[in-house]
């Protein structure tokens, strides 16, 4: 986990705890064991948030915002932060509707889940028509501009949404973004980290709620990102359920196996088609699964009333179209409160990641140098450079890469390296590179990026 994340998270937790103490003080003072009576307060008592997708144009509807303000402690703009909404014309950004939602969240003390920086869907027409380097650069610029605009205000960003194919292939989804190169996902994450180091960065997808070929592929990606130091903090499970795609029996186990990789997990777009007891039971099961996983931070339902849903005919939400609480609401609330009143032994991810196998023989000798190659994402006014350091014919014990920047350009952030001006040295975990093997670091800057680098080995 990046050390720079901790202070912010502590602040957020402390703020939540203070709010809770104030809100629940009266209840505790009279000694009532009943836990809180709203979704948000009940979730907060377990250290979690309970959120909803919000549409800016509905904020003026009194029933809608009345429920929002009363029940929810996190909001996700349903469409307002998507690429088509925030950059309708290339290079011209439009944040009005999303800003409205963020302001409302602030007013009620709710977190904001940013959704979604890079996605094959809901792209503006101009981006749909781009490919190759032009699209890659446009994506990097988009991620940078949007994440910078909301810097410090986002709890978690869905940096990349729905990048894997359905079915048994375990492959990436074909899209214009995927065709810019397999590294588009990690480039998006690195770019987001550079723009807003305080936000948790999530990968978000659907049909990944249970263990299957698609979730296995996401799992492998997260494992690889953690191994290579690509910044990822969380995985979002959309959890759109209906009779054809019900809540999987291994939902909790699947959340837990991701958490065991060292990321947080979040239920990000929960809706369950149906009605009555069956729907209520499924909601309760979804809530219980999150509560049983220590690193499950919170649950977001994808809308408030059934009539607000993107699939309204399936009546998949917690409030009916008039804003009345449904049995599903009561079941979700009870499940949240069960989490506070039933002393459960938290399930601990017990298998600690085993350390890399140690060898009793000394490491092979070092010394035959290294090479550095740069891949550059350049846009008007800025760049992200990813540098691959490859050891020569012998293992190296450390490296320093020097780059030459055109005058007027400057480095603003780097990752997986110690930067000093335009010189970048290994950090503790990536200095040792075996013969012929490589490691990567990156940096972001303003102006025009470097095209050449020299590598010195130790
Ligand atoms: C949906 C919105 O709810 C609709 O209003 C919009 O027309 C289409 O997108 N997965 C996602 C969400 O990540 O962004 C989608 O939201 C639902 C599926």
PDB file of C-alpha atoms in Angstrom, residues 16-164:
ATOM      1  CA  UNK A  16     -16.846   9.547   9.789  1.00  0.00           C
ATOM      2  CA  UNK A  17     -16.427   8.433  13.369  1.00  0.00           C
ATOM      3  CA  UNK A  18     -17.014  11.931  14.681  1.00  0.00           C
ATOM      4  CA  UNK A  19     -20.144  12.317  12.590  1.00  0.00           C
ATOM      5  CA  UNK A  20     -21.407   9.007  13.784  1.00  0.00           C
ATOM      6  CA  UNK A  21     -20.765   9.749  17.403  1.00  0.00           C
ATOM      7  CA  UNK A  22     -22.709  12.966  17.064  1.00  0.00           C
ATOM      8  CA  UNK A  23     -25.578  11.334  15.205  1.00  0.00           C
ATOM      9  CA  UNK A  24     -25.841   8.279  17.394  1.00  0.00           C
ATOM     10  CA  UNK A  25     -24.974   9.870  20.709  1.00  0.00           C
ATOM     11  CA  UNK A  26     -28.560  10.096  21.893  1.00  0.00           C
ATOM     12  CA  UNK A  27     -29.218   6.470  21.076  1.00  0.00           C
ATOM     13  CA  UNK A  28     -26.216   5.260  22.997  1.00  0.00           C
ATOM     14  CA  UNK A  29     -26.981   7.625  25.890  1.00  0.00           C
ATOM     15  CA  UNK A  30     -30.332   5.971  26.555  1.00  0.00           C
ATOM     16  CA  UNK A  31     -28.689   2.597  26.321  1.00  0.00           C
ATOM     17  CA  UNK A  32     -30.688   1.290  23.381  1.00  0.00           C
ATOM     18  CA  UNK A  33     -29.016  -1.604  21.682  1.00  0.00           C
ATOM     19  CA  UNK A  34     -30.822  -0.849  18.432  1.00  0.00           C
ATOM     20  CA  UNK A  35     -28.402   0.278  15.830  1.00  0.00           C
ATOM     21  CA  UNK A  36     -28.959   3.204  13.559  1.00  0.00           C
ATOM     22  CA  UNK A  37     -32.109   3.648  11.578  1.00  0.00           C
ATOM     23  CA  UNK A  38     -30.789   4.729   8.205  1.00  0.00           C
ATOM     24  CA  UNK A  39     -28.673   2.848   5.704  1.00  0.00           C
ATOM     25  CA  UNK A  40     -25.845   5.358   5.966  1.00  0.00           C
ATOM     26  CA  UNK A  41     -25.678   5.492   9.748  1.00  0.00           C
ATOM     27  CA  UNK A  42     -25.964   1.721  10.064  1.00  0.00           C
ATOM     28  CA  UNK A  43     -23.185   1.179   7.559  1.00  0.00           C
ATOM     29  CA  UNK A  44     -21.067   3.832   9.297  1.00  0.00           C
ATOM     30  CA  UNK A  45     -21.387   1.881  12.529  1.00  0.00           C
ATOM     31  CA  UNK A  46     -19.502  -0.908  10.752  1.00  0.00           C
ATOM     32  CA  UNK A  47     -16.925   1.512   9.324  1.00  0.00           C
ATOM     33  CA  UNK A  48     -18.469   1.448   5.850  1.00  0.00           C
ATOM     34  CA  UNK A  49     -20.396   3.750   3.564  1.00  0.00           C
ATOM     35  CA  UNK A  50     -23.765   3.130   1.961  1.00  0.00           C
ATOM     36  CA  UNK A  51     -24.079   4.984  -1.313  1.00  0.00           C
ATOM     37  CA  UNK A  52     -26.257   5.505  -4.329  1.00  0.00           C
ATOM     38  CA  UNK A  53     -25.918   6.560  -7.927  1.00  0.00           C
ATOM     39  CA  UNK A  54     -27.213  10.100  -8.352  1.00  0.00           C
ATOM     40  CA  UNK A  55     -28.453  11.975 -11.416  1.00  0.00           C
ATOM     41  CA  UNK A  56     -27.841  15.721 -11.231  1.00  0.00           C
ATOM     42  CA  UNK A  57     -31.104  16.648 -12.903  1.00  0.00           C
ATOM     43  CA  UNK A  58     -33.083  14.883 -10.167  1.00  0.00           C
ATOM     44  CA  UNK A  59     -31.574  16.857  -7.294  1.00  0.00           C
ATOM     45  CA  UNK A  60     -34.419  19.371  -7.565  1.00  0.00           C
ATOM     46  CA  UNK A  61     -36.966  16.586  -6.947  1.00  0.00           C
ATOM     47  CA  UNK A  62     -37.762  16.936  -3.231  1.00  0.00           C
ATOM     48  CA  UNK A  63     -38.690  13.284  -2.675  1.00  0.00           C
ATOM     49  CA  UNK A  64     -35.483  12.177  -4.364  1.00  0.00           C
ATOM     50  CA  UNK A  65     -33.144  14.500  -2.530  1.00  0.00           C
ATOM     51  CA  UNK A  66     -34.992  13.978   0.729  1.00  0.00           C
ATOM     52  CA  UNK A  67     -34.156  10.264   0.591  1.00  0.00           C
ATOM     53  CA  UNK A  68     -30.635  10.977  -0.639  1.00  0.00           C
ATOM     54  CA  UNK A  69     -29.864  13.339   2.210  1.00  0.00           C
ATOM     55  CA  UNK A  70     -31.409  11.079   4.847  1.00  0.00           C
ATOM     56  CA  UNK A  71     -30.102   7.654   3.862  1.00  0.00           C
ATOM     57  CA  UNK A  72     -26.833   7.810   1.945  1.00  0.00           C
ATOM     58  CA  UNK A  73     -23.219   8.504   2.861  1.00  0.00           C
ATOM     59  CA  UNK A  74     -21.658   8.147  -0.585  1.00  0.00           C
ATOM     60  CA  UNK A  75     -22.734   9.235  -4.055  1.00  0.00           C
ATOM     61  CA  UNK A  76     -21.678   8.137  -7.521  1.00  0.00           C
ATOM     62  CA  UNK A  77     -22.601  10.393 -10.437  1.00  0.00           C
ATOM     63  CA  UNK A  78     -24.650   8.050 -12.628  1.00  0.00           C
ATOM     64  CA  UNK A  79     -23.545   9.606 -15.939  1.00  0.00           C
ATOM     65  CA  UNK A  80     -22.105  13.040 -15.184  1.00  0.00           C
ATOM     66  CA  UNK A  81     -18.416  12.116 -14.843  1.00  0.00           C
ATOM     67  CA  UNK A  82     -18.299   9.894 -17.923  1.00  0.00           C
ATOM     68  CA  UNK A  83     -16.129  10.871 -20.881  1.00  0.00           C
ATOM     69  CA  UNK A  84     -19.013  12.044 -23.080  1.00  0.00           C
ATOM     70  CA  UNK A  85     -20.289  14.290 -20.291  1.00  0.00           C
ATOM     71  CA  UNK A  86     -16.982  15.773 -19.153  1.00  0.00           C
ATOM     72  CA  UNK A  87     -15.185  16.266 -22.494  1.00  0.00           C
ATOM     73  CA  UNK A  88     -17.882  16.609 -25.159  1.00  0.00           C
ATOM     74  CA  UNK A  89     -15.414  18.352 -27.482  1.00  0.00           C
ATOM     75  CA  UNK A  90     -11.768  17.354 -27.405  1.00  0.00           C
ATOM     76  CA  UNK A  91      -9.880  19.575 -24.992  1.00  0.00           C
ATOM     77  CA  UNK A  92     -13.028  21.370 -23.793  1.00  0.00           C
ATOM     78  CA  UNK A  93     -14.167  20.192 -20.402  1.00  0.00           C
ATOM     79  CA  UNK A  94     -17.609  20.484 -18.941  1.00  0.00           C
ATOM     80  CA  UNK A  95     -17.971  19.774 -15.246  1.00  0.00           C
ATOM     81  CA  UNK A  96     -21.208  21.595 -14.375  1.00  0.00           C
ATOM     82  CA  UNK A  97     -23.514  18.630 -13.664  1.00  0.00           C
ATOM     83  CA  UNK A  98     -20.846  16.585 -11.930  1.00  0.00           C
ATOM     84  CA  UNK A  99     -19.866  19.607  -9.823  1.00  0.00           C
ATOM     85  CA  UNK A 100     -23.496  19.897  -8.707  1.00  0.00           C
ATOM     86  CA  UNK A 101     -23.431  16.324  -7.422  1.00  0.00           C
ATOM     87  CA  UNK A 102     -20.088  16.826  -5.676  1.00  0.00           C
ATOM     88  CA  UNK A 103     -21.438  19.976  -4.011  1.00  0.00           C
ATOM     89  CA  UNK A 104     -24.501  18.082  -2.792  1.00  0.00           C
ATOM     90  CA  UNK A 105     -22.299  15.290  -1.463  1.00  0.00           C
ATOM     91  CA  UNK A 106     -20.229  17.838   0.402  1.00  0.00           C
ATOM     92  CA  UNK A 107     -23.354  19.443   1.832  1.00  0.00           C
ATOM     93  CA  UNK A 108     -24.502  16.153   3.349  1.00  0.00           C
ATOM     94  CA  UNK A 109     -21.015  14.922   4.301  1.00  0.00           C
ATOM     95  CA  UNK A 110     -21.082  12.060   1.804  1.00  0.00           C
ATOM     96  CA  UNK A 111     -18.106  10.583  -0.008  1.00  0.00           C
ATOM     97  CA  UNK A 112     -17.916  10.667  -3.788  1.00  0.00           C
ATOM     98  CA  UNK A 113     -17.119   7.663  -5.965  1.00  0.00           C
ATOM     99  CA  UNK A 114     -15.805   8.999  -9.263  1.00  0.00           C
ATOM    100  CA  UNK A 115     -17.161   7.068 -12.240  1.00  0.00           C
ATOM    101  CA  UNK A 116     -15.590   6.443 -14.768  1.00  0.00           C
ATOM    102  CA  UNK A 117     -12.359   7.782 -16.258  1.00  0.00           C
ATOM    103  CA  UNK A 118     -11.617   5.283 -19.037  1.00  0.00           C
ATOM    104  CA  UNK A 119     -14.319   3.071 -20.556  1.00  0.00           C
ATOM    105  CA  UNK A 120     -15.224   1.758 -23.988  1.00  0.00           C
ATOM    106  CA  UNK A 121     -18.796   3.006 -23.567  1.00  0.00           C
ATOM    107  CA  UNK A 122     -20.254   6.512 -23.343  1.00  0.00           C
ATOM    108  CA  UNK A 123     -17.282   8.036 -25.136  1.00  0.00           C
ATOM    109  CA  UNK A 124     -17.859  11.308 -26.962  1.00  0.00           C
ATOM    110  CA  UNK A 125     -18.103  10.928 -30.743  1.00  0.00           C
ATOM    111  CA  UNK A 126     -14.678  12.452 -31.327  1.00  0.00           C
ATOM    112  CA  UNK A 127     -13.011   9.831 -29.096  1.00  0.00           C
ATOM    113  CA  UNK A 128     -14.953   6.986 -30.725  1.00  0.00           C
ATOM    114  CA  UNK A 129     -13.387   8.106 -33.990  1.00  0.00           C
ATOM    115  CA  UNK A 130      -9.817   8.133 -32.680  1.00  0.00           C
ATOM    116  CA  UNK A 131      -7.378   5.248 -32.561  1.00  0.00           C
ATOM    117  CA  UNK A 132      -3.747   4.487 -31.853  1.00  0.00           C
ATOM    118  CA  UNK A 133      -1.498   7.129 -30.368  1.00  0.00           C
ATOM    119  CA  UNK A 134      -4.028   9.903 -30.819  1.00  0.00           C
ATOM    120  CA  UNK A 135      -6.574   7.996 -28.721  1.00  0.00           C
ATOM    121  CA  UNK A 136      -3.996   6.949 -26.137  1.00  0.00           C
ATOM    122  CA  UNK A 137      -2.890  10.537 -25.698  1.00  0.00           C
ATOM    123  CA  UNK A 138      -6.476  11.736 -25.546  1.00  0.00           C
ATOM    124  CA  UNK A 139      -7.233   9.174 -22.846  1.00  0.00           C
ATOM    125  CA  UNK A 140      -4.206  10.191 -20.778  1.00  0.00           C
ATOM    126  CA  UNK A 141      -5.141  13.836 -21.082  1.00  0.00           C
ATOM    127  CA  UNK A 142      -8.742  13.075 -20.166  1.00  0.00           C
ATOM    128  CA  UNK A 143      -7.758  11.110 -17.061  1.00  0.00           C
ATOM    129  CA  UNK A 144      -5.352  13.860 -16.047  1.00  0.00           C
ATOM    130  CA  UNK A 145      -7.797  16.724 -16.514  1.00  0.00           C
ATOM    131  CA  UNK A 146     -10.791  15.100 -14.861  1.00  0.00           C
ATOM    132  CA  UNK A 147      -8.883  13.608 -11.931  1.00  0.00           C
ATOM    133  CA  UNK A 148      -7.108  16.950 -11.434  1.00  0.00           C
ATOM    134  CA  UNK A 149     -10.377  18.894 -11.475  1.00  0.00           C
ATOM    135  CA  UNK A 150     -11.707  16.704  -8.650  1.00  0.00           C
ATOM    136  CA  UNK A 151      -8.396  16.273  -6.841  1.00  0.00           C
ATOM    137  CA  UNK A 152      -8.923  15.833  -3.106  1.00  0.00           C
ATOM    138  CA  UNK A 153     -12.694  15.379  -3.430  1.00  0.00           C
ATOM    139  CA  UNK A 154     -12.950  11.779  -4.571  1.00  0.00           C
ATOM    140  CA  UNK A 155     -12.855   8.844  -2.177  1.00  0.00           C
ATOM    141  CA  UNK A 156     -12.490   6.232  -4.926  1.00  0.00           C
ATOM    142  CA  UNK A 157     -12.204   6.533  -8.694  1.00  0.00           C
ATOM    143  CA  UNK A 158     -13.362   3.904 -11.140  1.00  0.00           C
ATOM    144  CA  UNK A 159     -10.267   4.479 -13.242  1.00  0.00           C
ATOM    145  CA  UNK A 160     -11.065   1.762 -15.751  1.00  0.00           C
ATOM    146  CA  UNK A 161     -14.506   0.270 -16.261  1.00  0.00           C
ATOM    147  CA  UNK A 162     -15.477  -3.017 -17.935  1.00  0.00           C
ATOM    148  CA  UNK A 163     -12.242  -3.852 -19.734  1.00  0.00           C
ATOM    149  CA  UNK A 164     -12.687  -7.629 -19.797  1.00  0.00           C
TER     150      UNK A 164
END
